[in-house]
Coordinates of C-alpha atoms in Angstrom, one line a residue:
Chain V
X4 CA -53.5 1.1 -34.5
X5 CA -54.9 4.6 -33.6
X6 CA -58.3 3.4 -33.5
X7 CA -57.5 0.5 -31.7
X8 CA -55.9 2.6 -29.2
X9 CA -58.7 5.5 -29.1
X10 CA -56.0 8.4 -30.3
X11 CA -57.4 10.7 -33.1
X12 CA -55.9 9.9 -36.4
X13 CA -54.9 13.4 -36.8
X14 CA -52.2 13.3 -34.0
X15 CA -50.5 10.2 -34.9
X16 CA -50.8 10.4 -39.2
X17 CA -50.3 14.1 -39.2
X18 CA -53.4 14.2 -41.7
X19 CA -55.2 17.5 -41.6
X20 CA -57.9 18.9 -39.4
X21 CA -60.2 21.3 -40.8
X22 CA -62.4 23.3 -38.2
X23 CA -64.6 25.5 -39.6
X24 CA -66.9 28.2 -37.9
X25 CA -69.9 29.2 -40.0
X26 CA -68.1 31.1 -43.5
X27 CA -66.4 33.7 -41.3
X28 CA -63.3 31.4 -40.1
X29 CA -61.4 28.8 -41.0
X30 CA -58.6 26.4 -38.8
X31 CA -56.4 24.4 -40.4
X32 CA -54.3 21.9 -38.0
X33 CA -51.0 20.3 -39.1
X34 CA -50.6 22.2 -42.3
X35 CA -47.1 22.4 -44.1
X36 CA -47.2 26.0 -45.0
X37 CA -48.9 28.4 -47.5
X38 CA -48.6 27.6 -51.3
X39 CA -50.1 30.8 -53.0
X40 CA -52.1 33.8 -50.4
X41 CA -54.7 36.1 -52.3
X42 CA -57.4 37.6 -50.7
X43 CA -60.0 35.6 -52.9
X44 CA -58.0 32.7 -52.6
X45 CA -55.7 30.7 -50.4
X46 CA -53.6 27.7 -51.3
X47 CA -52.4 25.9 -48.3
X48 CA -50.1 22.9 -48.2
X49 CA -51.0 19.7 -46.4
X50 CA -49.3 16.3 -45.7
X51 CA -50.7 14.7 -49.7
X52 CA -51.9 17.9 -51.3
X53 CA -53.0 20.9 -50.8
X54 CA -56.3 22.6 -49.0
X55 CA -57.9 25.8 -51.1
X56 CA -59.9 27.8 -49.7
X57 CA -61.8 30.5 -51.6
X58 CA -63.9 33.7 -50.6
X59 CA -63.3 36.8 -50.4
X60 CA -61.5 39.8 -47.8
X61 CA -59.4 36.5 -47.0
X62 CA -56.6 37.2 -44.1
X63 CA -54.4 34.7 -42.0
X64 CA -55.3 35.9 -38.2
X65 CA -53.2 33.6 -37.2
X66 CA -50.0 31.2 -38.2
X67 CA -47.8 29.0 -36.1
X68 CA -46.1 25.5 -36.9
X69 CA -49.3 23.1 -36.1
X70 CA -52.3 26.0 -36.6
X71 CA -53.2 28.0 -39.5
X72 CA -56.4 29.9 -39.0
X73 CA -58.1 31.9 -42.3
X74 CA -60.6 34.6 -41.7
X75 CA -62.7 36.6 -43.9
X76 CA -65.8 35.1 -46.2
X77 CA -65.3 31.9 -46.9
X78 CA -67.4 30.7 -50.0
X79 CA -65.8 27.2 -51.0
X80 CA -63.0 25.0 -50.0
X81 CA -61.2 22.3 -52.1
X82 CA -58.8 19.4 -52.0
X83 CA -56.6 18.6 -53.8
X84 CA -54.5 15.2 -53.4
Chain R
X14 CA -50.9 43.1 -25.0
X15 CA -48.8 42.9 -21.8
X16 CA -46.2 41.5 -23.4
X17 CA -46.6 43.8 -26.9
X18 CA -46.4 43.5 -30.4
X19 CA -44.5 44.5 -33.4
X20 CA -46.0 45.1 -37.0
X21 CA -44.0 44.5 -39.8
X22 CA -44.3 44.9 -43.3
X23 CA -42.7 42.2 -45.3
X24 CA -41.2 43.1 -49.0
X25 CA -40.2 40.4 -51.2
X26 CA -40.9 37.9 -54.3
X27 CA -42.1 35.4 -52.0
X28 CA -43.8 36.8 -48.7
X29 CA -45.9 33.4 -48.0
X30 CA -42.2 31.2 -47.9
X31 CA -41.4 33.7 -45.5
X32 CA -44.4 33.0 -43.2
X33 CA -43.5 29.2 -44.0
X34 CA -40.2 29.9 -42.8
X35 CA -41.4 31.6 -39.3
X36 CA -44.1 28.9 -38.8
X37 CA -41.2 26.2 -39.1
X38 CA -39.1 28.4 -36.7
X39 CA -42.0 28.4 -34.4
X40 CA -42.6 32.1 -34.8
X41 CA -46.3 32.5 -34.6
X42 CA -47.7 35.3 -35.8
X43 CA -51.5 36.8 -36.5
X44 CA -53.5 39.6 -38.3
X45 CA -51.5 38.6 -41.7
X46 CA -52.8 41.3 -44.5
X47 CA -51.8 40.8 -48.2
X48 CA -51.1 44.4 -49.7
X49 CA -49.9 43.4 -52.8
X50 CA -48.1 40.5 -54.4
X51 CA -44.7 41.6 -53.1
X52 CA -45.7 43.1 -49.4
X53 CA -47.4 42.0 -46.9
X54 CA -48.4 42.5 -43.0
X55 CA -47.9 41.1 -40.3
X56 CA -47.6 41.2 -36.3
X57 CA -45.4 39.4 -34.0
X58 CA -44.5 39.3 -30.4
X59 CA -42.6 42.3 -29.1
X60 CA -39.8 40.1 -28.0
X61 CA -39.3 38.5 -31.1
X62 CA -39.1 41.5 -33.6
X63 CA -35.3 40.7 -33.9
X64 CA -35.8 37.1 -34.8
X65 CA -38.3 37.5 -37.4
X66 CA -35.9 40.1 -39.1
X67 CA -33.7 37.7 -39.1
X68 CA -36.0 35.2 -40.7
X69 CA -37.4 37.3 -43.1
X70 CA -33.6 38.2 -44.6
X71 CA -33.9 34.3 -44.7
X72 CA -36.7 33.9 -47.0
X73 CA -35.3 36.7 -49.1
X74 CA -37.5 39.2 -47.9
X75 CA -36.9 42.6 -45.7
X76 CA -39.3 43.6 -43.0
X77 CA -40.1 46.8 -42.0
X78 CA -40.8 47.8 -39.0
X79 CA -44.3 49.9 -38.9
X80 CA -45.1 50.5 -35.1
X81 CA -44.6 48.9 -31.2
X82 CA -47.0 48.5 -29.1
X83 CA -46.9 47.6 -25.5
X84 CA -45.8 48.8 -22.0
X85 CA -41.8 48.8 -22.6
X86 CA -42.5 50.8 -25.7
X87 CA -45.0 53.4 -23.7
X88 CA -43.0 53.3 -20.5
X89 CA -39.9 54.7 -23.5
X90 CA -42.5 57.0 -24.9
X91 CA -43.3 58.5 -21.4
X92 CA -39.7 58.6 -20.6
X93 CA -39.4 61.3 -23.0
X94 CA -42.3 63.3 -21.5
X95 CA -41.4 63.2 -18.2
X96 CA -43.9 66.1 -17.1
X97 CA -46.5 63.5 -18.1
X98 CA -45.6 60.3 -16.5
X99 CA -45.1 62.3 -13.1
X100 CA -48.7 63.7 -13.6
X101 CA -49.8 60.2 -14.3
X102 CA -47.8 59.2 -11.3
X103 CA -49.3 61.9 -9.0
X104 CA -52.7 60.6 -9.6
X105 CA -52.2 57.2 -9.2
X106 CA -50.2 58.1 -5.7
X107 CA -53.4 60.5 -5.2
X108 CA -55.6 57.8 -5.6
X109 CA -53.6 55.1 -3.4
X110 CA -53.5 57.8 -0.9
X111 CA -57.6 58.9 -0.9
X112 CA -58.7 55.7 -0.9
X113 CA -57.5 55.3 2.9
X114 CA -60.2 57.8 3.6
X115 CA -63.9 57.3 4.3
X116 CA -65.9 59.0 1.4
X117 CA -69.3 57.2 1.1
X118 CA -71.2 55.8 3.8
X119 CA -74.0 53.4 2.8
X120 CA -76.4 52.6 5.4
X121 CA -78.6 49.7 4.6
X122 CA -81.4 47.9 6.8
X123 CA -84.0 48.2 9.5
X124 CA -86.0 51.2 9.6
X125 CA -86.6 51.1 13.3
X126 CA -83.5 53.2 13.7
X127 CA -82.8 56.0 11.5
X128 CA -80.1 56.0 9.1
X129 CA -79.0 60.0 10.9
X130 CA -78.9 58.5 14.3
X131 CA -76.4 55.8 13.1
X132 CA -74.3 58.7 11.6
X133 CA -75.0 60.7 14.6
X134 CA -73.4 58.0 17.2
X135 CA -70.5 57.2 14.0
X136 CA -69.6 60.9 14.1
X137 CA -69.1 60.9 17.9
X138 CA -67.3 57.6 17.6
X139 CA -64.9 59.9 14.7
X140 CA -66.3 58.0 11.9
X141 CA -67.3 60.1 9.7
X142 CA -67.2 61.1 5.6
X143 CA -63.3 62.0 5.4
X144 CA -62.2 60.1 8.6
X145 CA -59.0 57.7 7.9
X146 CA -59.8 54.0 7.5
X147 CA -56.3 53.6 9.7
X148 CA -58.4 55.4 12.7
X149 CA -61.0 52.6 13.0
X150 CA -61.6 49.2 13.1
X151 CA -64.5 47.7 11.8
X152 CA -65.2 45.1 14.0
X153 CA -64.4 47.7 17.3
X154 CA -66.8 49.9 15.4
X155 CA -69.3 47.5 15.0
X156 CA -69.4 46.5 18.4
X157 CA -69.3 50.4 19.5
X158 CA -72.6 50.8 17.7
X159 CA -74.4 48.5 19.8
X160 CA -73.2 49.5 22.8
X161 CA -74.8 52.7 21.7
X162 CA -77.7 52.1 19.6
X163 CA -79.7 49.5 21.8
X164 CA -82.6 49.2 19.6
X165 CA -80.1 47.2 16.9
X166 CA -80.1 43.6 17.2
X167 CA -77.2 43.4 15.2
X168 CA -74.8 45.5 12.8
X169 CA -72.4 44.9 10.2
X170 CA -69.4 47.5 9.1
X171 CA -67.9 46.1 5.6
X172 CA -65.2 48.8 3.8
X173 CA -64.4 48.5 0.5
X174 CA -61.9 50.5 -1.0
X175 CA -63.0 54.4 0.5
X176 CA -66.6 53.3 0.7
X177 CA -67.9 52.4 3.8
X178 CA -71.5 50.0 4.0
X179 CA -73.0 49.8 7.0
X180 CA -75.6 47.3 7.3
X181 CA -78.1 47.2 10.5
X182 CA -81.0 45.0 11.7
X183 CA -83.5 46.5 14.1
X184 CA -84.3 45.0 17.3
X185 CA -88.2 44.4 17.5
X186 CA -90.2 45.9 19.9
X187 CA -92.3 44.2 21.6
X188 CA -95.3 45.6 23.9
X189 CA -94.9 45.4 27.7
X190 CA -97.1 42.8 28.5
X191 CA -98.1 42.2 32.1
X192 CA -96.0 39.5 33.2
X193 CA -98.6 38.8 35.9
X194 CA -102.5 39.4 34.4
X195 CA -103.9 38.7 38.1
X196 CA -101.7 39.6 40.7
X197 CA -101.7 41.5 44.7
X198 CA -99.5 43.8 46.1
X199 CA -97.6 42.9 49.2
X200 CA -95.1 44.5 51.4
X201 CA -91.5 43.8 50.6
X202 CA -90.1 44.1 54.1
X203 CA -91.3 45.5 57.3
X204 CA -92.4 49.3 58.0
X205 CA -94.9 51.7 58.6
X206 CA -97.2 52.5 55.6
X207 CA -96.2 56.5 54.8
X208 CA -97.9 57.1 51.6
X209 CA -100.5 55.1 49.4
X210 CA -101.4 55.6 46.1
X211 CA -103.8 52.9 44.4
X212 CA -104.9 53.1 41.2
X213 CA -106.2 49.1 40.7
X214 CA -107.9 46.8 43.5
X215 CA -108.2 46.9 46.6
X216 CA -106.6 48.5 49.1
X217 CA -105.9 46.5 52.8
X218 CA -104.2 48.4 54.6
X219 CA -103.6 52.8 54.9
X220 CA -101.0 54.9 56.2
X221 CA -100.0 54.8 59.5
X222 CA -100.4 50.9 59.3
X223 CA -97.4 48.7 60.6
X224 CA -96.9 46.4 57.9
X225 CA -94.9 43.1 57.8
X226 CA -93.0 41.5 54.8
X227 CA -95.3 39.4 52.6
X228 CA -98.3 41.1 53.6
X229 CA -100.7 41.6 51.1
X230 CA -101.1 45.5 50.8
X231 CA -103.2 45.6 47.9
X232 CA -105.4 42.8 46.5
X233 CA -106.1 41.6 43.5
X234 CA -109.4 40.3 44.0
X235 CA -112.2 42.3 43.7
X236 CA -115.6 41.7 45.4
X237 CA -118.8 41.9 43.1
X238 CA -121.4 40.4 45.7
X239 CA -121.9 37.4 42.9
X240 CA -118.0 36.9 41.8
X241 CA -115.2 37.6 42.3
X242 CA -112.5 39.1 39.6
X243 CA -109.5 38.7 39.5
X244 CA -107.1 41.9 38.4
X245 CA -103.4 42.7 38.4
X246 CA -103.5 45.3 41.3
X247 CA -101.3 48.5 40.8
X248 CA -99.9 51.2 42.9
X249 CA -97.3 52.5 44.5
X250 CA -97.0 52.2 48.8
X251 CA -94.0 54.2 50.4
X252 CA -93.5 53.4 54.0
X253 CA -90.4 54.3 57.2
X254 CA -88.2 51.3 57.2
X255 CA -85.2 50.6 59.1
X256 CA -82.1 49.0 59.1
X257 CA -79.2 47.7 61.5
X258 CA -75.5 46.2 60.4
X259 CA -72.2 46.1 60.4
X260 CA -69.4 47.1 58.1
X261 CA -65.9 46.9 58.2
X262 CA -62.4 47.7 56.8
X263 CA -58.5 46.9 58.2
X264 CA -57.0 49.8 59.8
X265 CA -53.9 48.9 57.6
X266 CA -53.8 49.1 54.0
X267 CA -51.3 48.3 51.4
X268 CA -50.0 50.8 48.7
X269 CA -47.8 50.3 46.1
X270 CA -45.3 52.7 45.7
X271 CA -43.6 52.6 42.1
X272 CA -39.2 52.1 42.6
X273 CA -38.9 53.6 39.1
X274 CA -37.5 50.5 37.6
X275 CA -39.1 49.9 34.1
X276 CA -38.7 46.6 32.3
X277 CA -39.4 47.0 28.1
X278 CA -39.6 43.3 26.4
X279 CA -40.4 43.3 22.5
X280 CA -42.0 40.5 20.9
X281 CA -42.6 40.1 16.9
X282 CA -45.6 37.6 16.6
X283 CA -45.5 36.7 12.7
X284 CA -49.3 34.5 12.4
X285 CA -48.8 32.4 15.2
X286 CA -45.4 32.1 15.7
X287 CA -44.2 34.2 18.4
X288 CA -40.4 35.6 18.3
X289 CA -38.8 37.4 21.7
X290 CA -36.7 40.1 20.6
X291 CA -35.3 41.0 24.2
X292 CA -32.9 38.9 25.5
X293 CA -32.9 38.8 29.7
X294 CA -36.6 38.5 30.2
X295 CA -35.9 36.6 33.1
X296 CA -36.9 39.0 36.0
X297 CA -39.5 38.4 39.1
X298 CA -43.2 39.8 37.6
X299 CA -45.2 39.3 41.0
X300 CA -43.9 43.3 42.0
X301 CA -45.3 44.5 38.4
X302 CA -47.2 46.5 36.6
X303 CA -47.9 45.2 33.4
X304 CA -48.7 47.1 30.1
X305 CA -48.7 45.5 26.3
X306 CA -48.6 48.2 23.7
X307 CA -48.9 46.4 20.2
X308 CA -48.6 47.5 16.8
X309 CA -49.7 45.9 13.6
X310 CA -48.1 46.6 10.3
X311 CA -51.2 47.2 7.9
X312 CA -51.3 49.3 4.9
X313 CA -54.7 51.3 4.2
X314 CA -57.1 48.5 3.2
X315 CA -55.0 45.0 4.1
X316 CA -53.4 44.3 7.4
X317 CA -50.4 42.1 7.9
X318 CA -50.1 39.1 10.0
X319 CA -47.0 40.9 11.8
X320 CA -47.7 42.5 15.2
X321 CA -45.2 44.1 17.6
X322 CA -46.1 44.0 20.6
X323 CA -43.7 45.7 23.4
X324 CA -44.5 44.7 27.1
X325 CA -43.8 47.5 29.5
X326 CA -43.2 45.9 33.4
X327 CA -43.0 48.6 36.1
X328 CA -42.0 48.0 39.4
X329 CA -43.0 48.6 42.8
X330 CA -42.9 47.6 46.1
X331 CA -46.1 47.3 49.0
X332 CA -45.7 50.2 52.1
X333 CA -48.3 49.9 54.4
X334 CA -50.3 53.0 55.2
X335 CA -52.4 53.7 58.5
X336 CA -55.8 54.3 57.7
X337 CA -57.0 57.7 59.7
X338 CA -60.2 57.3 62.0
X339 CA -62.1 59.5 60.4
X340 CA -60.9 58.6 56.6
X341 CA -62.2 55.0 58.2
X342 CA -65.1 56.4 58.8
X343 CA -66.0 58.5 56.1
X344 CA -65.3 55.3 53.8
X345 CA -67.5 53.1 55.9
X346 CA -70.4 55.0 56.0
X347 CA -70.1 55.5 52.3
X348 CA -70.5 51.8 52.0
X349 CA -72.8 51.0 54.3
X350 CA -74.9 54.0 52.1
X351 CA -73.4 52.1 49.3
X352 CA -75.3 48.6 50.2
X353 CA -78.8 50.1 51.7
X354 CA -79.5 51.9 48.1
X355 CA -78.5 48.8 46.3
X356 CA -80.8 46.6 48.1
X357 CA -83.7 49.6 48.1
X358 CA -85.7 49.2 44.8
X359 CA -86.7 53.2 45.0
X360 CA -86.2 55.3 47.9
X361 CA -84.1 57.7 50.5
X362 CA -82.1 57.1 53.4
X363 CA -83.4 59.8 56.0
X364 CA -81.3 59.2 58.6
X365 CA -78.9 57.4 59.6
X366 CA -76.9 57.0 63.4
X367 CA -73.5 55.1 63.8
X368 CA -70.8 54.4 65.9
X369 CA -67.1 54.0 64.5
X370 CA -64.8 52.1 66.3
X371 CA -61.1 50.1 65.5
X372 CA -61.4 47.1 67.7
X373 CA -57.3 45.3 66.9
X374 CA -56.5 45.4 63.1
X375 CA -59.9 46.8 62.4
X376 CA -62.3 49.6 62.1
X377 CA -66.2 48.6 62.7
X378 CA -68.8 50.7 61.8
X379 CA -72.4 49.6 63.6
X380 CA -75.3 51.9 61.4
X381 CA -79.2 52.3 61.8
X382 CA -80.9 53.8 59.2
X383 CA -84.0 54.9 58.5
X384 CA -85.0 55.3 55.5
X385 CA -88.4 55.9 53.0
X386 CA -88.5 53.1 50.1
X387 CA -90.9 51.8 48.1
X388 CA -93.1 48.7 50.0
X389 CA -95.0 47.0 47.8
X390 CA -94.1 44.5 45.4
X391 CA -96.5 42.1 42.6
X392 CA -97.4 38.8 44.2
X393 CA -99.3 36.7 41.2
X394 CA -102.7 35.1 42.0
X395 CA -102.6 31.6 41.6
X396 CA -105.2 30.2 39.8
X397 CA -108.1 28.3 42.1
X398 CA -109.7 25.7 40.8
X399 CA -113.7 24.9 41.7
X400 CA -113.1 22.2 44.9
X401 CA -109.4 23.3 45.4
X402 CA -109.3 25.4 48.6
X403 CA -107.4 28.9 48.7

């Protein structure tokens, strides 16, 4: 239906959206909170799993109800559903 | 930053629920640092340290408040050094207050006029490093400088802030070119040739000659035997002339003699809208003198669209007054002086005899002059074509 009707997916499903700027920053739309925050390591909780991200000097510069955005050196990210 | 931050220090099993917690509450906040497992940092808005205190005793954790930031916090800070904040205070009122004053003068432009005389004639119009910006206007100012500087074209006076640019363009210069490249001499009006003085063409007539208007005095063609060349003859011919007329005045004039009576009406024009502020404007104005005085609010640098302008009407009332015979005519030979220079393109009046006379409601002066003027005046050569006759 949101295809049909030209609307991203993102806004109507509430999936994820992962922006990601080079290994220096990460932005994580629609997330449902933070699981587990190291600085090598960040678990972060999405609508059917979760989003890791791994690197190192890892720090959130940012955190409201829709937006999560990770900064630091960013050297993998995984999913996990 | 305007609105200012808070940084706290969270301390608790769980630190990231309590971030969870804020995000869900629609706190947002940044620059998150993980210290340890148990503390961690983070800023949020000035305004809503309270609430995310609040939030954090939700999620079981206590924040700490590390440092404020922002101008409520610095305005409290200065409150306490009061010394400070009215230094800070003098200087900013210092600096409001010298930027109302001319300190730089830029002059940018043509080079025909130097940049010293356009100081030079700014100075005597009391513009000048350290003048007041209230003192001038810039548009009066520019049109002051042409009226005084002839050789600019055009001038532009632009202030910003306590600098003032001024930016010129020269008028170019063009050479005098002969407006006439063959032309004779002739005799402007009638007289007696008194003094010649040729110095191109050639010459037709010589003092003592009786001369009549349009008479060529001086020609333009010169005589080679085989040719003849054409050349803009030039000189200067002084010769007697004279002249008879008739001026006049009324033997009774009218004077206005003031009653005293002084009407004041205030207006406040706001844009275009115009507001009377007196009430009984409704008076005869034909007996008046009228002044306008108006003000315009303006603080250094912007000017308001408000205006107050107070009209002044002064009264008075005609007397006639008797003109004496010889005031009559001392006046009318003035003019009569008056009219024969005017119409004289160089020259003096040498003598002059008249006779004054009131004849009814009148005084009539009758005047001969004589007077010694300059005669001659370019007549072009036309151009003669071969088979055209002269």
């Amino acid at each position: 239906m949101a295809e049909a009707l030209a609307i991203p997916p993102e806004a109507v499903t509430e999936l994820p959206l992962v922006s990601v700027r080079g290994n220096r920053s990460v932005c994580i739309e629609n997330h449902r909170g933070i699981v587990g925050y190291s600085e090598d390591c960040v678990q972060i909780a999405v609508k059917r799993g979760s989003i890791f991200v791994f690197g190192q000097e890892l720090h959130i510069a940012c955190m409201s109800r829709r937006s999560l955005e990770l900064r630091g050196r960013i050297n993998r990210m995984e999913w996990e559903g | 930053m305007l609105k200012g931050s808070c940084r706290l220090r969270l301390t608790g099993a769980a630190p990231e629920d309590c971030l969870n917690i804020f995000a869900q509450e629609g706190l947002a906040v940044r620059d998150v640092q993980r210290e340890d497992e148990l503390h961690y940092l983070l800023t949020v808005p000035a305004r809503q340290e309270a609430k995310a205190i609040s939030l954090a005793q939700k999620g079981y954790c206590e924040a700490e408040v590390l440092w404020r930031r922002g101008p409520e916090n610095l305005l409290k800070k200065g409150l306490k050094r009061p010394v400070l904040l009215l230094g800070i205070f003098a200087v900013l009122a210092l600096c409001f207050y010298l930027q109302s004053f001319v300190w730089v003068i830029e002059i940018d432009g043509c080079d025909t006029v130097e940049d010293i005389e356009i100081l030079q004639a700014m100075q005597e119009m009391g513009v000048e490093i350290g003048s007041s910006c209230a003192d001038f206007d810039s548009v009066e100012l520019r049109h002051r400088l042409l009226q005084a500087l002839p050789r600019l074209s055009w001038v532009a006076v632009n202030r910003t802030g306590c600098r003032l640019r001024v930016l010129t363009c020269g008028r170019e210069e063009k050479e005098a070119k002969s407006e006439y490249p063959a032309a004779h001499l002739i005799a402007l009006r009638d007289g007696v040739v008194t003094e010649l003085n040729v110095s191109e063409g050639v010459e037709l007539c010589k003092v003592g000659d009786t001369v009549k208007a349009g008479q060529i005095l001086v020609s333009g063609l010169e005589d080679y035997g085989l040719c003849l060349k054409a050349v803009r003859a030039e000189g200067e011919i002084f010769g007697r002339t004279w002249y008879t007329g008739t001026v006049l005045r009324p033997a009774v004039e009218w004077e206005k003699v003031y009653t005293g009576r002084v009407f004041t009406g205030r207006s406040l024009i706001i844009g275009r809208k115009r507001i009377n502020l007196s009430e009984n404007s409704s008076f005869s104005q034909v007996f008046c003198d009228k002044i306008i005085d108006t003000k315009q609010f303006a603080l250094p640098g912007y000017r308001f669209p408000l205006i107050l302008e107070t009209v002044s009407y002064r009264e008075y009332r005609l007397q006639p007054v008797e003109c004496l015979a010889e005031e009559a005519e001392e006046s009318l030979l003035s003019a009569w002086h008056r009219g024969l220079q005017f119409g004289m393109i160089g020259g003096t009046i040498e003598e002059t005899r008249h006779r004054c006379e009131k004849y009814g409601e009148w005084y009539i002066l009758r005047a001969e002059s004589t007077c010694k003027e300059l005669l001659s005046r370019l007549q072009p050569i036309e151009p003669i074509y071969e088979g055209e006759q002269p």
